[in-house]
JSON list of C-alpha atoms in Angstrom, two decimals:
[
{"chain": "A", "resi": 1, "resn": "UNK", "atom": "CA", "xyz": [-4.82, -3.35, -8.36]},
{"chain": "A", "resi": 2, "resn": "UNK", "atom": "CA", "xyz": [-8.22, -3.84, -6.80]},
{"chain": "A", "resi": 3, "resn": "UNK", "atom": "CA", "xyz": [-10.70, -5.03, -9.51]},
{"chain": "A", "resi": 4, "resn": "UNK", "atom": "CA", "xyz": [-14.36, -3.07, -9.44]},
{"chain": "A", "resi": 5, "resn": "UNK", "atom": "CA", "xyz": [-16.62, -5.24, -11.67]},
{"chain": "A", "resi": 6, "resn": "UNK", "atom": "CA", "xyz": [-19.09, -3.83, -13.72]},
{"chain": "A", "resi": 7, "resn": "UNK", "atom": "CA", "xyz": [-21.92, -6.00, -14.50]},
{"chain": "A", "resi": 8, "resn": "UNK", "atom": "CA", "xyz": [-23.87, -4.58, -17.75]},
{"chain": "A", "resi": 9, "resn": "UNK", "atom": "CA", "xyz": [-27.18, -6.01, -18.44]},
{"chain": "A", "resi": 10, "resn": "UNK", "atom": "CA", "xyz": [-27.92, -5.67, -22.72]},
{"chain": "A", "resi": 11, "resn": "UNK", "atom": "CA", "xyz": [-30.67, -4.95, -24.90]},
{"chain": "A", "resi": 12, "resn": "UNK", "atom": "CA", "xyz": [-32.87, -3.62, -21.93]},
{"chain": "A", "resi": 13, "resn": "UNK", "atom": "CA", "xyz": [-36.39, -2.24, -23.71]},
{"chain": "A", "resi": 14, "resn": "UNK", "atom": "CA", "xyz": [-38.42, -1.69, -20.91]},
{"chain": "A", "resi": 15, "resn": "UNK", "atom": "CA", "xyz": [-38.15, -0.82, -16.97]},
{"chain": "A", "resi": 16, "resn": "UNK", "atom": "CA", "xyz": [-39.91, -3.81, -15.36]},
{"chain": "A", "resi": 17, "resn": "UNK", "atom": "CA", "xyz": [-36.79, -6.21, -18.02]},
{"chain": "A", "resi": 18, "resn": "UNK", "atom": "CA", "xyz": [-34.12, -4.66, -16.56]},
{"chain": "A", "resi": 19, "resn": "UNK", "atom": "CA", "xyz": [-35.29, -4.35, -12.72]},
{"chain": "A", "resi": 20, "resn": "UNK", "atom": "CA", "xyz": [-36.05, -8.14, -12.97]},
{"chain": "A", "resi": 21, "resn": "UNK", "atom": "CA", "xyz": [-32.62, -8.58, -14.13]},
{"chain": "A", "resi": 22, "resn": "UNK", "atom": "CA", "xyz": [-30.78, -5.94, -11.86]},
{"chain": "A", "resi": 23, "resn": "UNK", "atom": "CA", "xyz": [-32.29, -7.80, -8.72]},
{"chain": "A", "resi": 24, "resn": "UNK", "atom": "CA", "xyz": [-31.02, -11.18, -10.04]},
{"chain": "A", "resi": 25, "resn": "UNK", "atom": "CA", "xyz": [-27.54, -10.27, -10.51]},
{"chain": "A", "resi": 26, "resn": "UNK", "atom": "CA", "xyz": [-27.49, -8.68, -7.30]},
{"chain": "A", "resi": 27, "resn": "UNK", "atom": "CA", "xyz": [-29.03, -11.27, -5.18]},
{"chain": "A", "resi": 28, "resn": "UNK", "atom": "CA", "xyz": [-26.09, -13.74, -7.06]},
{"chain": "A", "resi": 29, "resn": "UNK", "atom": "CA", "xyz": [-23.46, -11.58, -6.58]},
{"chain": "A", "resi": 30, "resn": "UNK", "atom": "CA", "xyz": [-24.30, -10.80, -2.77]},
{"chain": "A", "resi": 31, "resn": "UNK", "atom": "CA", "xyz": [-24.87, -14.97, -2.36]},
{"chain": "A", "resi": 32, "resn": "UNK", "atom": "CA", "xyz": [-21.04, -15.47, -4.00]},
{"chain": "A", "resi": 33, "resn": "UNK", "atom": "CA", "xyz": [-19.74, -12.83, -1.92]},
{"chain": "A", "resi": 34, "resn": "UNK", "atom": "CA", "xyz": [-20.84, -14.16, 1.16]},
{"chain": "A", "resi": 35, "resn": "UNK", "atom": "CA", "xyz": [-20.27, -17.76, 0.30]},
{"chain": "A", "resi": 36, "resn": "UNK", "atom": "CA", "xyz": [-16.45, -16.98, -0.86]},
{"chain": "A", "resi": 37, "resn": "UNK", "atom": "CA", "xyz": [-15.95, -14.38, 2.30]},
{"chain": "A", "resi": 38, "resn": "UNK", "atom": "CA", "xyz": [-15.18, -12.01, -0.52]},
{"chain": "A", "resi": 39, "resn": "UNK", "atom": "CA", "xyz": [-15.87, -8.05, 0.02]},
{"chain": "A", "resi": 40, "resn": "UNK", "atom": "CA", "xyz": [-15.67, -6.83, -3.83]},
{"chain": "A", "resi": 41, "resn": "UNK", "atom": "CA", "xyz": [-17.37, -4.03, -4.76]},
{"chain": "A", "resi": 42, "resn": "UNK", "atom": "CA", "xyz": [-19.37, -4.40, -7.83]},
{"chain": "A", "resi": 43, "resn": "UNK", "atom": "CA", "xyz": [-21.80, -1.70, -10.03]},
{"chain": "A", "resi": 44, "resn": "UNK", "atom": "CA", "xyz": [-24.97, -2.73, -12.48]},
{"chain": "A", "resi": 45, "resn": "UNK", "atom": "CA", "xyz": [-25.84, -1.00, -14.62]},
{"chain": "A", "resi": 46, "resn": "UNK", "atom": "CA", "xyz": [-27.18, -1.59, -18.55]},
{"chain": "A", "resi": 47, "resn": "UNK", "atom": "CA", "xyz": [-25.84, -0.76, -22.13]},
{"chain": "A", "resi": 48, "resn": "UNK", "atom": "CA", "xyz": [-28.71, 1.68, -23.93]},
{"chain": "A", "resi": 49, "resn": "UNK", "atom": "CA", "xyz": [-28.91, 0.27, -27.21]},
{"chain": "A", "resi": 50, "resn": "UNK", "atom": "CA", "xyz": [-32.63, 0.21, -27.59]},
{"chain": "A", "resi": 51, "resn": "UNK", "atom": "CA", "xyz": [-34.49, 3.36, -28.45]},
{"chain": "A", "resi": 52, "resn": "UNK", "atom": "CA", "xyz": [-37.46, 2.58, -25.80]},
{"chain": "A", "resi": 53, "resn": "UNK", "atom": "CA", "xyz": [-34.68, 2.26, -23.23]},
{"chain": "A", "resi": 54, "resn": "UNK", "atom": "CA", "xyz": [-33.14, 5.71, -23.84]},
{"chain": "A", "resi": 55, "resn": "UNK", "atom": "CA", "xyz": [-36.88, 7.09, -23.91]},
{"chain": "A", "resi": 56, "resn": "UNK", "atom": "CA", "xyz": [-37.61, 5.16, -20.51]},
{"chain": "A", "resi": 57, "resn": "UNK", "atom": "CA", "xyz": [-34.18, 6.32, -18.89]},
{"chain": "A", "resi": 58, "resn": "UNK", "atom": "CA", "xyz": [-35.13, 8.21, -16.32]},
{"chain": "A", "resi": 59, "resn": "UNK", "atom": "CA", "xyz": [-37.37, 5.69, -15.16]},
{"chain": "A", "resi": 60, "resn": "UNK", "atom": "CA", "xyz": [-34.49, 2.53, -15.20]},
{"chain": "A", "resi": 61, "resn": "UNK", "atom": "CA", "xyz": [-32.40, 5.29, -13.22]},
{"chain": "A", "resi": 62, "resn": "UNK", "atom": "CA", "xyz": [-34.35, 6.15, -10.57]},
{"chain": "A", "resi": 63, "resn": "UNK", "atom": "CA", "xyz": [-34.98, 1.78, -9.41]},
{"chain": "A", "resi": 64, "resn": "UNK", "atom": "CA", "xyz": [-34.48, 0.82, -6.27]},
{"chain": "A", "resi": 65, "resn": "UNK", "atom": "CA", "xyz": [-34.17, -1.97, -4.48]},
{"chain": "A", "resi": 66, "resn": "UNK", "atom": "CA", "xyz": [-36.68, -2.29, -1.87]},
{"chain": "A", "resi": 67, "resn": "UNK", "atom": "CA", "xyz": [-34.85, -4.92, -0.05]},
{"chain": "A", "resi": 68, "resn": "UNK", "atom": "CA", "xyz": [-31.88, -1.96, 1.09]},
{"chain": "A", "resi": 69, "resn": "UNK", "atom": "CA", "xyz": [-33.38, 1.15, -0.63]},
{"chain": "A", "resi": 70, "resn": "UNK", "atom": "CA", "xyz": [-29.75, 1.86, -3.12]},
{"chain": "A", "resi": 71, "resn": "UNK", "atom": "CA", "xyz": [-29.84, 2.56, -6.60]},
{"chain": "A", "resi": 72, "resn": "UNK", "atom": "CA", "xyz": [-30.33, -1.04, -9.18]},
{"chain": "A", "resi": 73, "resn": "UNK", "atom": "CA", "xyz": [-28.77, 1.11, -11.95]},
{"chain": "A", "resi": 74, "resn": "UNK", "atom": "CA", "xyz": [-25.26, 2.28, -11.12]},
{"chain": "A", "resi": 75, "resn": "UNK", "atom": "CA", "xyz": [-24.39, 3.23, -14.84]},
{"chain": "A", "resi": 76, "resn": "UNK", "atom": "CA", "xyz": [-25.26, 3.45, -18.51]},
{"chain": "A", "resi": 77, "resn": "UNK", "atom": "CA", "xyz": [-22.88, 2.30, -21.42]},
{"chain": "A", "resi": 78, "resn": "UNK", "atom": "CA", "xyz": [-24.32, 3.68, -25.22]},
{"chain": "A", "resi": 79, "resn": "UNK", "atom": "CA", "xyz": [-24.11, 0.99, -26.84]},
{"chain": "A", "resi": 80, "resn": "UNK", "atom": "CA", "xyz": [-24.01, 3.10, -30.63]},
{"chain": "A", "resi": 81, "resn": "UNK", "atom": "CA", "xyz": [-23.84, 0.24, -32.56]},
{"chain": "A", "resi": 82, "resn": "UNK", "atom": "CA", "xyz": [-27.21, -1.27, -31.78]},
{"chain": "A", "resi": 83, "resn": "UNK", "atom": "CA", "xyz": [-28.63, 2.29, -31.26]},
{"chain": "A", "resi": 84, "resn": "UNK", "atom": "CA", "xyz": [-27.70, 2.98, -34.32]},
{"chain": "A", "resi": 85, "resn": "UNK", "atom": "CA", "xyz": [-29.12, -0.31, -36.52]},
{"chain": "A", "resi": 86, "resn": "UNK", "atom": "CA", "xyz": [-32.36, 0.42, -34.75]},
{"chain": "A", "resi": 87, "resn": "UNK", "atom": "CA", "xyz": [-32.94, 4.14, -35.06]},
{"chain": "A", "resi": 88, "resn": "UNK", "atom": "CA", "xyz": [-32.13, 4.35, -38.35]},
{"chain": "A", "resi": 89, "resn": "UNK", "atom": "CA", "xyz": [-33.46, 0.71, -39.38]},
{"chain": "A", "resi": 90, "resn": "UNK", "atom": "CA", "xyz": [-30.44, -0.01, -41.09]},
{"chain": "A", "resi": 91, "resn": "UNK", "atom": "CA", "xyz": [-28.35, -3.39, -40.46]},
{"chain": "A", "resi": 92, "resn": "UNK", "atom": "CA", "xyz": [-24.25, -3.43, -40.04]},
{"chain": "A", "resi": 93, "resn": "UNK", "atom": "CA", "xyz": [-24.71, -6.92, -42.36]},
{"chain": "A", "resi": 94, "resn": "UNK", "atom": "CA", "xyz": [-25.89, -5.34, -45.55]},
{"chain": "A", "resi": 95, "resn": "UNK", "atom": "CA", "xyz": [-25.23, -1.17, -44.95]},
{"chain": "A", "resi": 96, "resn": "UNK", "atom": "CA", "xyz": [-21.94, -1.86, -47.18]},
{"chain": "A", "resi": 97, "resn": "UNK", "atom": "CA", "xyz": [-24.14, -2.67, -50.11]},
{"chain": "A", "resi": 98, "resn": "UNK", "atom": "CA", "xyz": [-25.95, 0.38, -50.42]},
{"chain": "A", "resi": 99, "resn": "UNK", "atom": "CA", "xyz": [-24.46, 3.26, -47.53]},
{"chain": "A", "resi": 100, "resn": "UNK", "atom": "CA", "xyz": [-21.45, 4.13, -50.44]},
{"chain": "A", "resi": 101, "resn": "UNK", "atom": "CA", "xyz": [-24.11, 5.58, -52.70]},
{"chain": "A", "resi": 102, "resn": "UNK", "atom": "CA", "xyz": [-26.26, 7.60, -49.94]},
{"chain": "A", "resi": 103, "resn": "UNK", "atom": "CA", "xyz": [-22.42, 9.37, -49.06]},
{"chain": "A", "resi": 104, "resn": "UNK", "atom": "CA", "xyz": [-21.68, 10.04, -53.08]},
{"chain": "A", "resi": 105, "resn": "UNK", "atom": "CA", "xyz": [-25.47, 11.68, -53.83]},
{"chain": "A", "resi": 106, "resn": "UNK", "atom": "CA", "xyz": [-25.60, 13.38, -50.22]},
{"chain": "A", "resi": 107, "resn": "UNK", "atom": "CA", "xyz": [-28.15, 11.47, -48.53]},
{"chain": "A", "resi": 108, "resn": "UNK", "atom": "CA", "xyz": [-26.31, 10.68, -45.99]},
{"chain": "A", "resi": 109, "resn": "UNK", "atom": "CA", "xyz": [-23.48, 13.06, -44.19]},
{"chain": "A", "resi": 110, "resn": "UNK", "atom": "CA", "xyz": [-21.39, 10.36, -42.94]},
{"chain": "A", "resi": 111, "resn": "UNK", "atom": "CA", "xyz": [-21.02, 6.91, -42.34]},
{"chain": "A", "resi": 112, "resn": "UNK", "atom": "CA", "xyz": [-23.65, 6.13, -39.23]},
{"chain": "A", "resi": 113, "resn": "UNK", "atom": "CA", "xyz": [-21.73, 3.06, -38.14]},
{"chain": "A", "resi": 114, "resn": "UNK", "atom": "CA", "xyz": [-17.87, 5.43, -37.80]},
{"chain": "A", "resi": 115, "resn": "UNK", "atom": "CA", "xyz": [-19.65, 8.79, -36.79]},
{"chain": "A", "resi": 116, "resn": "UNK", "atom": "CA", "xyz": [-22.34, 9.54, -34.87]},
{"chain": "A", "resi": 117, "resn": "UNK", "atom": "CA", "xyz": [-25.61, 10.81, -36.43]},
{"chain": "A", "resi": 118, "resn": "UNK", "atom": "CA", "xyz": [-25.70, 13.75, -34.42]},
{"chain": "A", "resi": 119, "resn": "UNK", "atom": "CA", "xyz": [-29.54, 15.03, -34.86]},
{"chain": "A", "resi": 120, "resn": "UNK", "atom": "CA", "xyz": [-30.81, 11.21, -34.37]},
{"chain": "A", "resi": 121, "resn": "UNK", "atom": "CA", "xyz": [-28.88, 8.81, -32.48]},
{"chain": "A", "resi": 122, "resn": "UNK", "atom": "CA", "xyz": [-26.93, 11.79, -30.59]},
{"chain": "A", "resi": 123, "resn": "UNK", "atom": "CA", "xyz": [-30.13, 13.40, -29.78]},
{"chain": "A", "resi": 124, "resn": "UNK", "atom": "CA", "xyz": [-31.52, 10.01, -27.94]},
{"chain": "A", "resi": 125, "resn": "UNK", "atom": "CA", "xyz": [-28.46, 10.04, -26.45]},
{"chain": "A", "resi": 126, "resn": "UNK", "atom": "CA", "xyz": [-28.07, 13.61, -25.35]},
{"chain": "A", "resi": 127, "resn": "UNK", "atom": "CA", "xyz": [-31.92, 12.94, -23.71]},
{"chain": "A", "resi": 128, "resn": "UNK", "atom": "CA", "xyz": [-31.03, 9.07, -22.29]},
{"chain": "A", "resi": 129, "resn": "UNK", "atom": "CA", "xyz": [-28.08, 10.85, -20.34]},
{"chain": "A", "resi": 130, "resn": "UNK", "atom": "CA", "xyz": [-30.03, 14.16, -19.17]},
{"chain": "A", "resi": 131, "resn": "UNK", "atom": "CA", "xyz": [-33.32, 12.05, -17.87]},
{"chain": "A", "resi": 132, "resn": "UNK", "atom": "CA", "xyz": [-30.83, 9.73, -16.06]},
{"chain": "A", "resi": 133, "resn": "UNK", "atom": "CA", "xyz": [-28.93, 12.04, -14.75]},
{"chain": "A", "resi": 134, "resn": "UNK", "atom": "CA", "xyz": [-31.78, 13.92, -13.49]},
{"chain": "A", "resi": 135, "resn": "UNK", "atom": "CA", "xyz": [-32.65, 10.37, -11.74]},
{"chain": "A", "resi": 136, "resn": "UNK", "atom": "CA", "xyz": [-29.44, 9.73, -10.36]},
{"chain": "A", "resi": 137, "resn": "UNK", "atom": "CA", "xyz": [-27.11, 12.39, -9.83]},
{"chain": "A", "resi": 138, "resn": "UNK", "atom": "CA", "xyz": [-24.18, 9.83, -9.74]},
{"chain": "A", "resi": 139, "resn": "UNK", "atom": "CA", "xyz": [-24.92, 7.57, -12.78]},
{"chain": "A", "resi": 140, "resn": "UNK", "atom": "CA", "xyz": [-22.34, 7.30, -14.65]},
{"chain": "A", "resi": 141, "resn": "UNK", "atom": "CA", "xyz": [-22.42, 7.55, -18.94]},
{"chain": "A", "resi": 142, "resn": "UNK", "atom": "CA", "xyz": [-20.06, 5.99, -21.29]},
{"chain": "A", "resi": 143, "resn": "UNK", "atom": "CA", "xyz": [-20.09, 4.49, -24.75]},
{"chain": "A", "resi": 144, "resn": "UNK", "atom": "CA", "xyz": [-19.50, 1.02, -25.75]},
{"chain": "A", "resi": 145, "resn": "UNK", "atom": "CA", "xyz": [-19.14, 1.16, -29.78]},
{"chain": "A", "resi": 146, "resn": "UNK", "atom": "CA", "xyz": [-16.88, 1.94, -32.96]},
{"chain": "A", "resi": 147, "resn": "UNK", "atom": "CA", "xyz": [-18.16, 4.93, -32.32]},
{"chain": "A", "resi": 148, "resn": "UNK", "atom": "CA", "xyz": [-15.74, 5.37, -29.48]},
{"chain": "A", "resi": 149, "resn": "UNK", "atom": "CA", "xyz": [-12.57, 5.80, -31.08]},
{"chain": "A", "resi": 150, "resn": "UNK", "atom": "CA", "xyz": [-14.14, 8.00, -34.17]},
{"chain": "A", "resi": 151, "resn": "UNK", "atom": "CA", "xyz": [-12.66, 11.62, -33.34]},
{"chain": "A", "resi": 152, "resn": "UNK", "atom": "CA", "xyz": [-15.67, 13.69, -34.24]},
{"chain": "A", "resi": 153, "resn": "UNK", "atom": "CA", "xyz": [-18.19, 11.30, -32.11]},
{"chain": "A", "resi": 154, "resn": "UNK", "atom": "CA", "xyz": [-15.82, 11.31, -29.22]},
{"chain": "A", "resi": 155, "resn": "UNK", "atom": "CA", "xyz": [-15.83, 15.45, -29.62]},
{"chain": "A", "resi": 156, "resn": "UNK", "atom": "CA", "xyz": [-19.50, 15.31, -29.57]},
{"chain": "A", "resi": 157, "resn": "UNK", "atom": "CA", "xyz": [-19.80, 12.83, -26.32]},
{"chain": "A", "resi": 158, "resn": "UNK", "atom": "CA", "xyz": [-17.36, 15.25, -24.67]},
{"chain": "A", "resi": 159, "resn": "UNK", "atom": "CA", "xyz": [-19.63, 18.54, -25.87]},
{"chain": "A", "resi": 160, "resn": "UNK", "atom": "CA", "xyz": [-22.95, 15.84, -24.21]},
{"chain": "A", "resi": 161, "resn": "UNK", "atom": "CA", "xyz": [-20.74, 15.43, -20.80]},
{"chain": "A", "resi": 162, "resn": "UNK", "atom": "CA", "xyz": [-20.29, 11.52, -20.99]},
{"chain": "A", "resi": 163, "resn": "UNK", "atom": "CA", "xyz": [-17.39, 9.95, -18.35]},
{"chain": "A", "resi": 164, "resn": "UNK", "atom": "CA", "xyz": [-15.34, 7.74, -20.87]},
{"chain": "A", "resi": 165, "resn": "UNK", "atom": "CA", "xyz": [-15.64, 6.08, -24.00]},
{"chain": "A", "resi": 166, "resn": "UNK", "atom": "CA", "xyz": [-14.56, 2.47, -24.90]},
{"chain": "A", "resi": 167, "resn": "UNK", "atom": "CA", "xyz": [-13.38, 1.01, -28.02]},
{"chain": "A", "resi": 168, "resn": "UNK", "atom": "CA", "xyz": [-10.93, -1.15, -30.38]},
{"chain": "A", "resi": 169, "resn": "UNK", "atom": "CA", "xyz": [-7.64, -1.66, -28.13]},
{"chain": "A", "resi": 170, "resn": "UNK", "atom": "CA", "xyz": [-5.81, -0.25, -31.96]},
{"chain": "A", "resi": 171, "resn": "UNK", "atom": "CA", "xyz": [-7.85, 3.14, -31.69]},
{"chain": "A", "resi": 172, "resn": "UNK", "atom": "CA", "xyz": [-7.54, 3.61, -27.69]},
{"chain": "A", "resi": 173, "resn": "UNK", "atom": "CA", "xyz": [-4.50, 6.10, -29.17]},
{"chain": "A", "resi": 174, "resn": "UNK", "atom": "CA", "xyz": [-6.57, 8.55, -31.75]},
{"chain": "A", "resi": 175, "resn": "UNK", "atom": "CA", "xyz": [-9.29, 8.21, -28.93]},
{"chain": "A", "resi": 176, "resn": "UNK", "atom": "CA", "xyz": [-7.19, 9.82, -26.44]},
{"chain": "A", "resi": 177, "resn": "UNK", "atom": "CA", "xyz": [-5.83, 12.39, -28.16]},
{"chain": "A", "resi": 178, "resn": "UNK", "atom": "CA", "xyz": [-9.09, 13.42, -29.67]},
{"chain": "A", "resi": 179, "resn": "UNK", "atom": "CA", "xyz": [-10.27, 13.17, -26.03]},
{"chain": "A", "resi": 180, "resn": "UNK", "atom": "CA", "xyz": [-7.53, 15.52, -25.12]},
{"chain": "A", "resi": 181, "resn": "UNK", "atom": "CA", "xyz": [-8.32, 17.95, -28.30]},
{"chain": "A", "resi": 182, "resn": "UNK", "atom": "CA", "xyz": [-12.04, 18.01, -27.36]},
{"chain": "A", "resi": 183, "resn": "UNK", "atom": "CA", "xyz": [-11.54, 18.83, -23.50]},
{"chain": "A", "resi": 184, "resn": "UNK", "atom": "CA", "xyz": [-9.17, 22.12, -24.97]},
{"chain": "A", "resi": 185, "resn": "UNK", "atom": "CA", "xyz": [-11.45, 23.04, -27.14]},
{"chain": "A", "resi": 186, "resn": "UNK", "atom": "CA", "xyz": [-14.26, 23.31, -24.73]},
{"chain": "A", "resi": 187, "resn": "UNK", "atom": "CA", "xyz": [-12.49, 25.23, -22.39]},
{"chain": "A", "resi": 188, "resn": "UNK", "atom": "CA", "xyz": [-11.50, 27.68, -24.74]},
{"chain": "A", "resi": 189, "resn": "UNK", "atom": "CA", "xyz": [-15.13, 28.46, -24.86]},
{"chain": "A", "resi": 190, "resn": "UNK", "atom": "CA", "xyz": [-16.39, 27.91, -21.56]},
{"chain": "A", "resi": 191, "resn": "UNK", "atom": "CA", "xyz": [-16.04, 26.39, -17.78]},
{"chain": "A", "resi": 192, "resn": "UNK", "atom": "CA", "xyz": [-19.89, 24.72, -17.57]},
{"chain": "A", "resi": 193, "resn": "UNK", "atom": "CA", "xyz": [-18.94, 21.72, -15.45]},
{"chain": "A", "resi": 194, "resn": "UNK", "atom": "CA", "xyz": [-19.71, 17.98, -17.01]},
{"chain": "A", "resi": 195, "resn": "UNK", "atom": "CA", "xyz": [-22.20, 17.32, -14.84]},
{"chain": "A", "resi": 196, "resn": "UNK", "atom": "CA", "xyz": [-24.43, 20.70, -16.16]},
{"chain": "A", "resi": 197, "resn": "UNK", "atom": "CA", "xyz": [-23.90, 19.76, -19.70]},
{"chain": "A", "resi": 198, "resn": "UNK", "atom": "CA", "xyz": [-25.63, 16.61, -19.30]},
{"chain": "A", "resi": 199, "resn": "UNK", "atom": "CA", "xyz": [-28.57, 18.23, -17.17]},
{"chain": "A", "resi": 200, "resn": "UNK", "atom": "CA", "xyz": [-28.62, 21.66, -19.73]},
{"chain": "A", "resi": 201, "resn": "UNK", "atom": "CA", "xyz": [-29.93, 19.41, -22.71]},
{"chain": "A", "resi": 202, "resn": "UNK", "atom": "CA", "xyz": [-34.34, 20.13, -23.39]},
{"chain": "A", "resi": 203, "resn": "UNK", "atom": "CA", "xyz": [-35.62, 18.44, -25.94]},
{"chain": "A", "resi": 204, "resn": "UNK", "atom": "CA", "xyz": [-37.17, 19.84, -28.83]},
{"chain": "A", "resi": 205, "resn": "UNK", "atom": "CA", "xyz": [-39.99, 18.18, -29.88]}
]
């Protein structure tokens, strides 16, 4: 097949980080291309995993480069693991120690690191893909994360209008068919097109 490379810049937290970054990968990749006589297509893009990044998106979305006018930010990948540690303040290292008791007394719903906390980390989500979309019509949303192959996240990234989800090669199975499940469902109960779910979220606040 022919590859498409995806270059993902991480832990992005403010505009002026990731354009500085964006520009450098280009200009390397465009040097490499020409030095190699190579004509491979390539996207960059950044993993949201930072709550000031999903706050900023519309902002990283909407870069150009001033050199050929196109779009620095060709997609966004949820990184849910990191966007979870650091908008609920809780570290993957020690969670074990003390998340068991919040699930027995009912502090906690469900495990934040397996399913997605819906009304915090979903909501940043839900706005991160709505202001980027509103940016760039053709940015594309995924999620990078554990969170990916959990059945009741992946129903809720379907419900937001993300792309694709990525996770453990062992789950890529359950994801699938929870992917499948999730698209049904919808339909059942209505025909808004993927594109309008992600623009139809207004935050709250």
């Amino acid at each position: 097949g022919k590859p498409r490379p995806r270059i993902m810049i991480p832990l992005v937290g403010s505009v002026a980080e990731f354009e500085h970054q964006a520009l450098i990968v280009k200009k390397t990749a465009e040097k490499v291309k020409r030095e190699r006589k190579l004509d491979v297509p390539y996207e960059v893009g950044t993993m949201i995993e930072v709550p000031r990044a999903a706050i900023v998106s519309d902002k990283i979305a909407s870069l150009t480069d001033k050199a050929d006018g196109k779009k620095l930010c060709n997609f966004f990948s949820f990184g849910t693991n990191d966007l979870t540690q650091m908008t609920m303040g809780i570290s993957r290292d020690d969670a074990g120690a003390f998340i068991p008791v919040y699930l027995e007394q009912g502090i906690l719903p469900e495990e934040p690191f397996k399913t997605i906390d819906e009304d915090g980390v979903g909501w940043l989500v839900r706005l991160s893909s709505a202001k980027g979309r509103t940016s760039n019509p053709n940015l594309s949303l995924s999620v990078c994360g554990e969170h990916g192959g959990d059945p009741e996240s992946i129903k809720f990234f379907d419900n937001v209008g993300l792309n694709y989800v990525s996770c453990s090669p062992f789950r890529v199975p359950v994801a699938r068919l929870a992917k499948a499940q999730a698209a049904i469902g919808r339909q059942k109960k209505d025909t808004v097109p993927k594109e309008k779910r992600v623009l139809s979220f207004v935050p709250q606040v």
